[in-house]
Every structure is written in C-alpha cells, then in structure tokens.
PDB file of C-alpha atoms and ligand atoms in Angstrom:
ATOM      1  CA  MET E   1      45.299  -7.278  57.413  1.00 68.00           C
ATOM      2  CA  ILE E   2      48.485  -8.517  56.953  1.00 77.00           C
ATOM      3  CA  LEU E   3      50.550  -8.509  53.910  1.00 83.00           C
ATOM      4  CA  GLU E   4      53.161 -11.276  53.962  1.00 83.00           C
ATOM      5  CA  ARG E   5      56.026 -10.725  51.143  1.00 80.00           C
ATOM      6  CA  LYS E   6      57.509 -14.380  50.290  1.00 73.00           C
ATOM      7  CA  ASN E   7      60.610 -15.546  48.521  1.00 59.00           C
ATOM      8  CA  PHE E   8      61.839 -12.029  47.685  1.00 64.00           C
ATOM      9  CA  MET E   9      64.966 -12.032  45.937  1.00 67.00           C
ATOM     10  CA  ASN E  10      68.443 -11.081  47.367  1.00 69.00           C
ATOM     11  CA  PHE E  11      69.756  -9.521  44.097  1.00 66.00           C
ATOM     12  CA  ASP E  12      73.314  -9.043  45.165  1.00 70.00           C
ATOM     13  CA  LYS E  13      73.435 -12.693  46.426  1.00 70.00           C
ATOM     14  CA  LEU E  14      71.929 -13.791  43.407  1.00 68.00           C
ATOM     15  CA  ASN E  15      74.278 -11.898  41.037  1.00 66.00           C
ATOM     16  CA  SER E  16      77.371 -13.198  42.753  1.00 70.00           C
ATOM     17  CA  ASN E  17      76.273 -16.560  42.583  1.00 67.00           C
ATOM     18  CA  LEU E  18      75.907 -16.407  38.983  1.00 64.00           C
ATOM     19  CA  LYS E  19      79.105 -15.157  38.510  1.00 66.00           C
ATOM     20  CA  ARG E  20      80.746 -17.964  40.051  1.00 68.00           C
ATOM     21  CA  THR E  21      78.646 -20.839  38.658  1.00 64.00           C
ATOM     22  CA  VAL E  22      77.754 -19.765  34.920  1.00 61.00           C
ATOM     23  CA  GLY E  23      80.210 -19.398  31.826  1.00 63.00           C
ATOM     24  CA  ALA E  24      80.382 -15.678  30.549  1.00 63.00           C
ATOM     25  CA  PRO E  25      77.969 -15.951  27.758  1.00 60.00           C
ATOM     26  CA  GLN E  26      75.407 -17.245  29.979  1.00 67.00           C
ATOM     27  CA  ILE E  27      75.916 -14.317  32.571  1.00 71.00           C
ATOM     28  CA  LYS E  28      74.157 -11.301  30.369  1.00 75.00           C
ATOM     29  CA  GLU E  29      71.383 -13.560  29.941  1.00 74.00           C
ATOM     30  CA  MET E  30      71.058 -14.374  33.521  1.00 77.00           C
ATOM     31  CA  GLN E  31      71.393 -10.799  34.499  1.00 80.00           C
ATOM     32  CA  LYS E  32      68.634 -10.001  32.267  1.00 85.00           C
ATOM     33  CA  LEU E  33      66.479 -12.505  34.023  1.00 85.00           C
ATOM     34  CA  THR E  34      67.597 -10.765  37.348  1.00 86.00           C
ATOM     35  CA  GLN E  35      66.459  -7.511  36.090  1.00 89.00           C
ATOM     36  CA  LEU E  36      63.029  -9.208  34.825  1.00 91.00           C
ATOM     37  CA  TYR E  37      62.660 -10.324  38.534  1.00 91.00           C
ATOM     38  CA  GLN E  38      63.557  -7.068  40.011  1.00 92.00           C
ATOM     39  CA  LEU E  39      60.822  -5.302  37.750  1.00 94.00           C
ATOM     40  CA  GLY E  40      58.256  -7.909  38.593  1.00 95.00           C
ATOM     41  CA  GLU E  41      58.999  -7.197  42.316  1.00 94.00           C
ATOM     42  CA  GLY E  42      58.484  -3.714  41.878  1.00 96.00           C
ATOM     43  CA  GLY E  43      54.969  -4.373  39.830  1.00 97.00           C
ATOM     44  CA  ALA E  44      53.990  -6.656  43.001  1.00 96.00           C
ATOM     45  CA  ASN E  45      55.041  -4.005  45.539  1.00 96.00           C
ATOM     46  CA  GLU E  46      52.822  -1.347  43.660  1.00 97.00           C
ATOM     47  CA  ILE E  47      49.845  -3.694  43.437  1.00 97.00           C
ATOM     48  CA  GLY E  48      50.294  -4.747  47.028  1.00 97.00           C
ATOM     49  CA  THR E  49      50.350  -1.163  48.213  1.00 96.00           C
ATOM     50  CA  LYS E  50      47.328  -0.339  46.147  1.00 97.00           C
ATOM     51  CA  LEU E  51      45.405  -3.104  47.605  1.00 97.00           C
ATOM     52  CA  GLU E  52      46.244  -2.195  51.185  1.00 96.00           C
ATOM     53  CA  ASN E  53      45.303   1.345  50.509  1.00 96.00           C
ATOM     54  CA  LEU E  54      42.004   0.221  49.318  1.00 96.00           C
ATOM     55  CA  ASP E  55      41.411  -2.068  52.263  1.00 96.00           C
ATOM     56  CA  SER E  56      42.308   0.762  54.726  1.00 95.00           C
ATOM     57  CA  GLU E  57      39.831   3.214  52.998  1.00 95.00           C
ATOM     58  CA  PHE E  58      37.330   0.672  53.429  1.00 93.00           C
ATOM     59  CA  GLN E  59      37.761   0.253  57.037  1.00 92.00           C
ATOM     60  CA  VAL E  60      37.646   4.073  57.617  1.00 94.00           C
ATOM     61  CA  ASN E  61      34.633   4.776  55.447  1.00 93.00           C
ATOM     62  CA  HIS E  62      32.445   1.578  55.731  1.00 90.00           C
ATOM     63  CA  ASP E  63      33.577  -0.052  58.603  1.00 88.00           C
ATOM     64  CA  HIS E  64      34.413  -3.077  56.670  1.00 90.00           C
ATOM     65  CA  ASN E  65      37.733  -4.974  55.651  1.00 92.00           C
ATOM     66  CA  PRO E  66      37.456  -6.616  52.427  1.00 95.00           C
ATOM     67  CA  ILE E  67      40.749  -8.067  52.600  1.00 97.00           C
ATOM     68  CA  HIS E  68      41.481 -10.743  55.246  1.00 97.00           C
ATOM     69  CA  HIS E  69      45.285 -11.060  54.193  1.00 97.00           C
ATOM     70  CA  MET E  70      47.404 -11.065  51.302  1.00 97.00           C
ATOM     71  CA  GLU E  71      50.709 -13.234  50.090  1.00 96.00           C
ATOM     72  CA  GLU E  72      53.129 -11.736  47.757  1.00 95.00           C
ATOM     73  CA  ARG E  73      55.501 -14.187  46.252  1.00 94.00           C
ATOM     74  CA  MET E  74      57.886 -14.240  43.113  1.00 94.00           C
ATOM     75  CA  LYS E  75      57.877 -17.455  41.018  1.00 92.00           C
ATOM     76  CA  ASP E  76      61.166 -19.427  41.707  1.00 87.00           C
ATOM     77  CA  MET E  77      63.439 -19.999  38.916  1.00 83.00           C
ATOM     78  CA  GLN E  78      62.929 -23.757  38.940  1.00 86.00           C
ATOM     79  CA  SER E  79      59.136 -23.446  38.627  1.00 90.00           C
ATOM     80  CA  LEU E  80      59.686 -20.896  35.935  1.00 90.00           C
ATOM     81  CA  ALA E  81      62.159 -23.147  33.730  1.00 88.00           C
ATOM     82  CA  GLU E  82      59.508 -25.741  34.316  1.00 92.00           C
ATOM     83  CA  LYS E  83      56.468 -23.871  33.143  1.00 95.00           C
ATOM     84  CA  LEU E  84      58.201 -23.031  30.047  1.00 93.00           C
ATOM     85  CA  ARG E  85      59.311 -26.548  29.402  1.00 93.00           C
ATOM     86  CA  ARG E  86      55.812 -27.745  29.820  1.00 96.00           C
ATOM     87  CA  LYS E  87      54.350 -24.994  27.391  1.00 96.00           C
ATOM     88  CA  GLY E  88      56.924 -26.038  24.828  1.00 96.00           C
ATOM     89  CA  TYR E  89      59.271 -22.775  25.037  1.00 94.00           C
ATOM     90  CA  LYS E  90      62.936 -22.450  25.462  1.00 88.00           C
ATOM     91  CA  LEU E  91      64.105 -20.908  28.467  1.00 83.00           C
ATOM     92  CA  THR E  92      64.634 -17.417  27.005  1.00 86.00           C
ATOM     93  CA  ILE E  93      64.087 -13.954  28.625  1.00 88.00           C
ATOM     94  CA  GLU E  94      61.486 -13.366  25.334  1.00 90.00           C
ATOM     95  CA  ASN E  95      59.825 -16.281  26.012  1.00 92.00           C
ATOM     96  CA  VAL E  96      59.193 -15.696  29.801  1.00 92.00           C
ATOM     97  CA  GLN E  97      58.094 -11.821  28.961  1.00 90.00           C
ATOM     98  CA  LYS E  98      55.801 -13.323  26.315  1.00 92.00           C
ATOM     99  CA  HIS E  99      54.563 -16.513  27.971  1.00 95.00           C
ATOM    100  CA  ILE E 100      54.596 -16.219  31.536  1.00 95.00           C
ATOM    101  CA  PHE E 101      52.240 -13.978  33.180  1.00 96.00           C
ATOM    102  CA  ASP E 102      52.893 -14.970  36.795  1.00 96.00           C
ATOM    103  CA  VAL E 103      56.462 -14.187  37.560  1.00 95.00           C
ATOM    104  CA  ALA E 104      54.996 -11.957  40.117  1.00 96.00           C
ATOM    105  CA  GLY E 105      52.037 -12.984  41.886  1.00 97.00           C
ATOM    106  CA  ILE E 106      49.850 -11.739  44.815  1.00 98.00           C
ATOM    107  CA  ARG E 107      46.967 -13.734  46.624  1.00 98.00           C
ATOM    108  CA  VAL E 108      44.455 -11.700  48.042  1.00 98.00           C
ATOM    109  CA  VAL E 109      42.290 -13.531  50.598  1.00 98.00           C
ATOM    110  CA  THR E 110      38.856 -11.869  51.252  1.00 97.00           C
ATOM    111  CA  ASN E 111      36.507 -12.078  53.903  1.00 96.00           C
ATOM    112  CA  TYR E 112      33.379 -12.476  51.553  1.00 97.00           C
ATOM    113  CA  ILE E 113      32.328 -13.409  48.065  1.00 97.00           C
ATOM    114  CA  ASP E 114      31.262  -9.869  47.153  1.00 96.00           C
ATOM    115  CA  ASP E 115      34.754  -8.682  48.371  1.00 97.00           C
ATOM    116  CA  VAL E 116      36.221 -10.793  45.349  1.00 98.00           C
ATOM    117  CA  TYR E 117      34.572  -8.522  42.702  1.00 98.00           C
ATOM    118  CA  LEU E 118      34.912  -5.323  44.820  1.00 97.00           C
ATOM    119  CA  ILE E 119      38.405  -5.665  45.017  1.00 97.00           C
ATOM    120  CA  GLU E 120      38.833  -6.584  41.374  1.00 98.00           C
ATOM    121  CA  LYS E 121      36.808  -3.660  40.200  1.00 97.00           C
ATOM    122  CA  LEU E 122      38.194  -0.957  42.471  1.00 96.00           C
ATOM    123  CA  LEU E 123      41.955  -2.156  41.449  1.00 98.00           C
ATOM    124  CA  VAL E 124      41.149  -2.249  37.665  1.00 98.00           C
ATOM    125  CA  ASN E 125      39.374   0.861  37.483  1.00 97.00           C
ATOM    126  CA  GLN E 126      42.373   2.780  38.695  1.00 98.00           C
ATOM    127  CA  SER E 127      43.956   4.779  35.594  1.00 98.00           C
ATOM    128  CA  ASP E 128      47.363   3.202  35.816  1.00 98.00           C
ATOM    129  CA  VAL E 129      46.172  -0.339  35.915  1.00 98.00           C
ATOM    130  CA  THR E 130      45.333  -2.398  32.893  1.00 98.00           C
ATOM    131  CA  LEU E 131      43.560  -5.806  32.778  1.00 98.00           C
ATOM    132  CA  VAL E 132      45.550  -8.185  30.955  1.00 97.00           C
ATOM    133  CA  ARG E 133      43.791 -11.649  31.479  1.00 97.00           C
ATOM    134  CA  ARG E 134      40.844 -12.867  33.397  1.00 98.00           C
ATOM    135  CA  LYS E 135      39.753 -16.195  34.500  1.00 98.00           C
ATOM    136  CA  ASP E 136      36.715 -16.508  36.664  1.00 98.00           C
ATOM    137  CA  TYR E 137      36.994 -19.958  38.423  1.00 98.00           C
ATOM    138  CA  ILE E 138      34.350 -18.859  40.920  1.00 98.00           C
ATOM    139  CA  LYS E 139      31.626 -18.513  38.163  1.00 98.00           C
ATOM    140  CA  ASN E 140      33.195 -21.656  36.486  1.00 98.00           C
ATOM    141  CA  PRO E 141      35.021 -23.898  38.976  1.00 98.00           C
ATOM    142  CA  LYS E 142      37.515 -26.152  38.055  1.00 98.00           C
ATOM    143  CA  PRO E 143      36.879 -30.048  37.541  1.00 97.00           C
ATOM    144  CA  SER E 144      38.595 -30.483  41.309  1.00 96.00           C
ATOM    145  CA  GLY E 145      36.107 -28.044  42.562  1.00 98.00           C
ATOM    146  CA  TYR E 146      38.822 -25.264  42.586  1.00 98.00           C
ATOM    147  CA  ARG E 147      37.291 -21.806  43.001  1.00 98.00           C
ATOM    148  CA  SER E 148      39.299 -18.402  42.664  1.00 98.00           C
ATOM    149  CA  LEU E 149      39.177 -15.025  40.686  1.00 98.00           C
ATOM    150  CA  HIS E 150      42.599 -14.988  38.444  1.00 98.00           C
ATOM    151  CA  VAL E 151      43.248 -11.741  36.731  1.00 98.00           C
ATOM    152  CA  VAL E 152      46.573 -10.498  35.368  1.00 98.00           C
ATOM    153  CA  VAL E 153      47.201  -7.016  35.475  1.00 98.00           C
ATOM    154  CA  SER E 154      49.887  -4.479  33.942  1.00 98.00           C
ATOM    155  CA  VAL E 155      51.262  -1.881  36.408  1.00 98.00           C
ATOM    156  CA  PRO E 156      53.816   0.594  35.684  1.00 98.00           C
ATOM    157  CA  VAL E 157      57.032   0.649  37.748  1.00 97.00           C
ATOM    158  CA  PHE E 158      59.064   3.654  37.525  1.00 97.00           C
ATOM    159  CA  GLN E 159      62.980   3.119  36.943  1.00 94.00           C
ATOM    160  CA  ALA E 160      66.201   5.150  36.624  1.00 94.00           C
ATOM    161  CA  GLU E 161      65.530   4.960  32.789  1.00 91.00           C
ATOM    162  CA  GLY E 162      61.646   5.521  32.984  1.00 95.00           C
ATOM    163  CA  SER E 163      58.712   3.392  33.608  1.00 96.00           C
ATOM    164  CA  GLN E 164      58.081  -0.217  32.428  1.00 96.00           C
ATOM    165  CA  ASP E 165      54.847  -2.120  32.227  1.00 96.00           C
ATOM    166  CA  VAL E 166      54.873  -5.038  34.464  1.00 96.00           C
ATOM    167  CA  ASN E 167      52.726  -7.972  34.566  1.00 97.00           C
ATOM    168  CA  VAL E 168      51.413  -9.232  37.960  1.00 98.00           C
ATOM    169  CA  GLU E 169      48.825 -12.144  38.404  1.00 98.00           C
ATOM    170  CA  ILE E 170      46.258 -11.796  41.187  1.00 98.00           C
ATOM    171  CA  GLN E 171      44.513 -14.689  42.694  1.00 98.00           C
ATOM    172  CA  ILE E 172      41.408 -13.788  44.650  1.00 98.00           C
ATOM    173  CA  ARG E 173      39.430 -15.763  46.664  1.00 98.00           C
ATOM    174  CA  THR E 174      37.651 -15.965  49.914  1.00 98.00           C
ATOM    175  CA  VAL E 175      38.785 -17.444  53.294  1.00 98.00           C
ATOM    176  CA  GLY E 176      36.774 -20.475  52.613  1.00 98.00           C
ATOM    177  CA  MET E 177      38.214 -20.991  48.909  1.00 98.00           C
ATOM    178  CA  ASP E 178      41.738 -20.447  50.409  1.00 98.00           C
ATOM    179  CA  MET E 179      41.494 -23.148  53.030  1.00 98.00           C
ATOM    180  CA  TRP E 180      39.954 -25.602  50.654  1.00 98.00           C
ATOM    181  CA  ALA E 181      42.693 -24.857  48.023  1.00 98.00           C
ATOM    182  CA  SER E 182      45.427 -25.304  50.554  1.00 97.00           C
ATOM    183  CA  LEU E 183      44.150 -28.972  51.368  1.00 97.00           C
ATOM    184  CA  GLU E 184      43.429 -29.882  47.877  1.00 97.00           C
ATOM    185  CA  HIS E 185      46.906 -28.712  46.928  1.00 95.00           C
ATOM    186  CA  LYS E 186      48.398 -30.996  49.980  1.00 94.00           C
ATOM    187  CA  LEU E 187      46.271 -34.282  48.365  1.00 94.00           C
ATOM    188  CA  ARG E 188      47.604 -33.501  44.883  1.00 90.00           C
ATOM    189  CA  TYR E 189      51.280 -33.246  45.695  1.00 87.00           C
ATOM    190  CA  LYS E 190      51.274 -36.008  48.372  1.00 82.00           C
ATOM    191  CA  THR E 191      52.887 -38.619  46.050  1.00 80.00           C
ATOM    192  CA  ASP E 192      53.027 -41.257  48.702  1.00 86.00           C
ATOM    193  CA  ILE E 193      49.247 -41.766  49.266  1.00 87.00           C
ATOM    194  CA  ASP E 194      47.276 -44.522  48.072  1.00 90.00           C
ATOM    195  CA  ASP E 195      45.594 -43.838  44.501  1.00 90.00           C
ATOM    196  CA  LYS E 196      42.492 -45.063  45.650  1.00 92.00           C
ATOM    197  CA  LEU E 197      42.414 -42.576  48.743  1.00 93.00           C
ATOM    198  CA  VAL E 198      43.495 -39.747  46.532  1.00 93.00           C
ATOM    199  CA  ALA E 199      40.387 -40.436  44.257  1.00 94.00           C
ATOM    200  CA  GLN E 200      38.275 -40.759  47.415  1.00 95.00           C
ATOM    201  CA  TYR E 201      39.365 -37.585  48.963  1.00 96.00           C
ATOM    202  CA  GLY E 202      39.409 -35.579  45.803  1.00 96.00           C
ATOM    203  CA  GLU E 203      35.591 -36.457  45.409  1.00 97.00           C
ATOM    204  CA  GLN E 204      34.935 -35.767  48.851  1.00 97.00           C
ATOM    205  CA  LEU E 205      36.604 -32.328  48.359  1.00 98.00           C
ATOM    206  CA  HIS E 206      34.714 -31.653  45.229  1.00 98.00           C
ATOM    207  CA  ASP E 207      31.533 -31.765  47.173  1.00 98.00           C
ATOM    208  CA  TYR E 208      33.128 -29.814  49.696  1.00 98.00           C
ATOM    209  CA  ALA E 209      33.747 -26.882  47.460  1.00 98.00           C
ATOM    210  CA  ASP E 210      29.986 -26.652  46.707  1.00 97.00           C
ATOM    211  CA  GLU E 211      29.285 -26.866  50.231  1.00 98.00           C
ATOM    212  CA  LEU E 212      31.557 -24.255  51.547  1.00 98.00           C
ATOM    213  CA  ALA E 213      30.333 -21.749  48.615  1.00 97.00           C
ATOM    214  CA  ASN E 214      26.644 -22.308  49.729  1.00 97.00           C
ATOM    215  CA  ILE E 215      27.679 -21.463  53.255  1.00 98.00           C
ATOM    216  CA  GLU E 216      30.066 -18.614  52.416  1.00 97.00           C
ATOM    217  CA  VAL E 217      26.863 -17.028  50.602  1.00 97.00           C
ATOM    218  CA  LYS E 218      24.594 -17.596  53.278  1.00 97.00           C
ATOM    219  CA  MET E 219      26.889 -16.135  55.925  1.00 97.00           C
ATOM    220  CA  GLN E 220      27.386 -13.034  53.909  1.00 96.00           C
ATOM    221  CA  GLY E 221      23.668 -12.952  53.801  1.00 97.00           C
ATOM    222  CA  ILE E 222      23.913 -12.569  57.772  1.00 96.00           C
ATOM    223  CA  TYR E 223      26.634 -10.332  57.789  1.00 94.00           C
ATOM    224  CA  LYS E 224      25.021  -7.790  55.347  1.00 92.00           C
ATOM    225  CA  HIS E 225      21.626  -7.894  57.422  1.00 94.00           C
ATOM    226  CA  LEU E 226      23.489  -7.170  60.538  1.00 92.00           C
ATOM    227  CA  ASN E 227      25.219  -4.260  58.849  1.00 87.00           C
ATOM    228  CA  ASP E 228      22.017  -2.867  57.643  1.00 86.00           C
ATOM    229  CA  TYR E 229      20.020  -3.603  60.594  1.00 86.00           C
ATOM    230  CA  ASP E 230      18.109  -1.042  61.836  1.00 72.00           C
ATOM    231  CA  SER E 231      16.035  -1.649  65.259  1.00 64.00           C
TER     232      SER E 231
HETATM  233  P1  GTP Y 301      49.085 -20.587  32.971  1.00 65.78           P
HETATM  234  O1  GTP Y 301      49.011 -19.764  31.911  1.00 65.78           O
HETATM  235  O2  GTP Y 301      50.008 -21.851  32.732  1.00 65.78           O
HETATM  236  O3  GTP Y 301      49.752 -19.652  34.052  1.00 65.78           O
HETATM  237  O4  GTP Y 301      47.853 -21.063  33.270  1.00 65.78           O
HETATM  238  P2  GTP Y 301      46.797 -20.386  34.547  1.00 65.78           P
HETATM  239  O5  GTP Y 301      47.445 -19.328  35.090  1.00 65.78           O
HETATM  240  O6  GTP Y 301      45.593 -20.380  33.688  1.00 65.78           O
HETATM  241  O7  GTP Y 301      46.773 -21.759  35.276  1.00 65.78           O
HETATM  242  P3  GTP Y 301      45.688 -21.717  36.303  1.00 65.78           P
HETATM  243  O8  GTP Y 301      44.588 -20.731  35.847  1.00 65.78           O
HETATM  244  O9  GTP Y 301      44.987 -22.798  36.052  1.00 65.78           O
HETATM  245  O10 GTP Y 301      46.053 -21.332  37.762  1.00 65.78           O
HETATM  246  C1  GTP Y 301      47.473 -21.895  38.295  1.00 65.78           C
HETATM  247  C2  GTP Y 301      47.581 -21.884  39.821  1.00 65.78           C
HETATM  248  O11 GTP Y 301      46.000 -21.603  40.233  1.00 65.78           O
HETATM  249  C3  GTP Y 301      48.085 -22.551  40.332  1.00 65.78           C
HETATM  250  O12 GTP Y 301      49.395 -22.480  40.547  1.00 65.78           O
HETATM  251  C4  GTP Y 301      47.318 -22.918  41.764  1.00 65.78           C
HETATM  252  O13 GTP Y 301      47.763 -21.846  42.629  1.00 65.78           O
HETATM  253  C5  GTP Y 301      45.793 -22.815  41.274  1.00 65.78           C
HETATM  254  N1  GTP Y 301      44.928 -23.598  40.808  1.00 65.78           N
HETATM  255  C6  GTP Y 301      44.474 -24.097  39.686  1.00 65.78           C
HETATM  256  N2  GTP Y 301      43.847 -25.226  40.051  1.00 65.78           N
HETATM  257  C7  GTP Y 301      43.813 -25.609  40.888  1.00 65.78           C
HETATM  258  C8  GTP Y 301      43.416 -26.835  41.484  1.00 65.78           C
HETATM  259  O14 GTP Y 301      42.556 -27.584  40.816  1.00 65.78           O
HETATM  260  N3  GTP Y 301      43.524 -26.736  43.091  1.00 65.78           N
HETATM  261  C9  GTP Y 301      44.461 -26.224  43.597  1.00 65.78           C
HETATM  262  N4  GTP Y 301      44.596 -26.298  45.091  1.00 65.78           N
HETATM  263  N5  GTP Y 301      45.084 -24.816  43.102  1.00 65.78           N
HETATM  264  C10 GTP Y 301      44.792 -24.596  41.922  1.00 65.78           C
HETATM  265 MG1   MG Y 302      49.087 -18.824  36.349  1.00 65.78          MG
END
C-alpha cells in the first residue's frame, strides 16, 4: 500500500516569503496560520501512520489489505481563503479553526466496500481518536452520484509546549468510487466543454455510479467466497 504525501509545506520558505511580502501587522497573523498548517500536517501524519499500521496488521493476521492506497494533502491557502469567503466568514485564524475541518486531509482508497467501514471503525475506536463529524455519502449518495464516507476526526499532536487536538478530514472510498470521482471532477472543472455535453455526461456518470456500486458489491461477494472456500 502506498501513502502519497502531497502539497506539504516548506515552512522556512513560507516564512521568508511572508516577511518579504506582507506588512509587519500581518506577519503575526500569517505566522499563526503557518503554525496551524504545521499542526495540521502533524495531525495528518499521525492518522496516516495509524492507517498504515492497521493495514499491515490486516495483511499479517488476515492476509488481506483493506487499503489500496492513500493520499495525504494540506489544503492550499487559496482554496482555504475561497472556502471561508463562500461560507461568509472573514479570513481569520479563529474562523479557520472554527469553520474549516479539512485544512489537513487524507483520502483512503480501499479495495472493497466493507473495508470502508472497517477502516472507519478501527480508527475511531482508538483511544486518542475522536469522531467530530461524519457524512455517509455511500448510504446517501450526492445528487451527482458521488459516493464516499467523509469523517472528521480529532487527534492529539504532541508539541514542545504539550499536546493539541487537531482536526483531520478523512475521505474513505473504494477504488471504483475513486475512479468515478476523478472523472466526474474532470467534467465539473472543464470550463470549455459545451453545456449540453456536460449535462449528458453528468447523467451518464450518475448511472455509472449506480452500476459501479452494484459491481463492487458483487465482486466483493466473489472475493469473500474465495477466501472462505473450503474444498
Ligand atoms: P465543508 O464543511 O464545506 O467542507 O463541506 P463538506 O466537507 O461537507 O463538503 P462535502 O462533504 O461536499 O465534501 C467536499 C469534498 O468532497 C470535495 O472537495 C470533493 O473532494 C468531494 N466531493 C463532494 N461532492 C462531490 C461530487 O459531486 N463529485 C466529486 N467528484 N467530488 C465530490
Ligand atoms: Mg469538506
């Protein structure tokens, strides 16, 4: 299983850029934002390691890898600012802490649907992990057909001055759901495509999401049967 870490911050570079580009009163605020990112990165790393450990335990004890691969990412600052504006909040550290749950994020791509809920259960049951928010778009897909389990968990990150609880958003989905979301995302963000074609592909993708979900359940059935098979 591969854990890919994306967009991680070079804090030295960020700080020296800040000193050159913003005025003295803003530097303090921006330094707080840098600290927030540094903490978030710590939280994502903690969760990433927990998930790697769970996956390797399953490999050893059950000869099964629930996780196909994972991607860790930090929200870029531009999307962070846009999201706050969209939600109607000013760009302040307090608002980021209170209203944005996905500064640090991990996408966990599992082999089968049962693995999505297995991973969630094993992670949330850990004594230092607290469930903050949960949205099950597998049981209740979005109107587009999008499926994924979104959970926000809080995990302590140990710093020089003690530990701080950090929110990490985890999107858990199967390989099929991930493949679907990548293609649908492409359609959504391609601005140069004809509106009619976007609508037509959108409808097709909606149907394909259902079909994929059915096929994944059936394939999981075969997988389980093969695993339990005694001749
Ligand atoms: P916030 O509190 O604003 O973060 O809302 P949220 O986390 O509830 O938003 P949501 O649950 O809609 O999840 C947002 C993320 O899920 C996006 O950044 C996408 O990665 C993914 N997502 C949600 N809906 C879709 C969809 O219809 N298509 C695709 N491709 N991805 C989606
Ligand atoms: Mg979100």
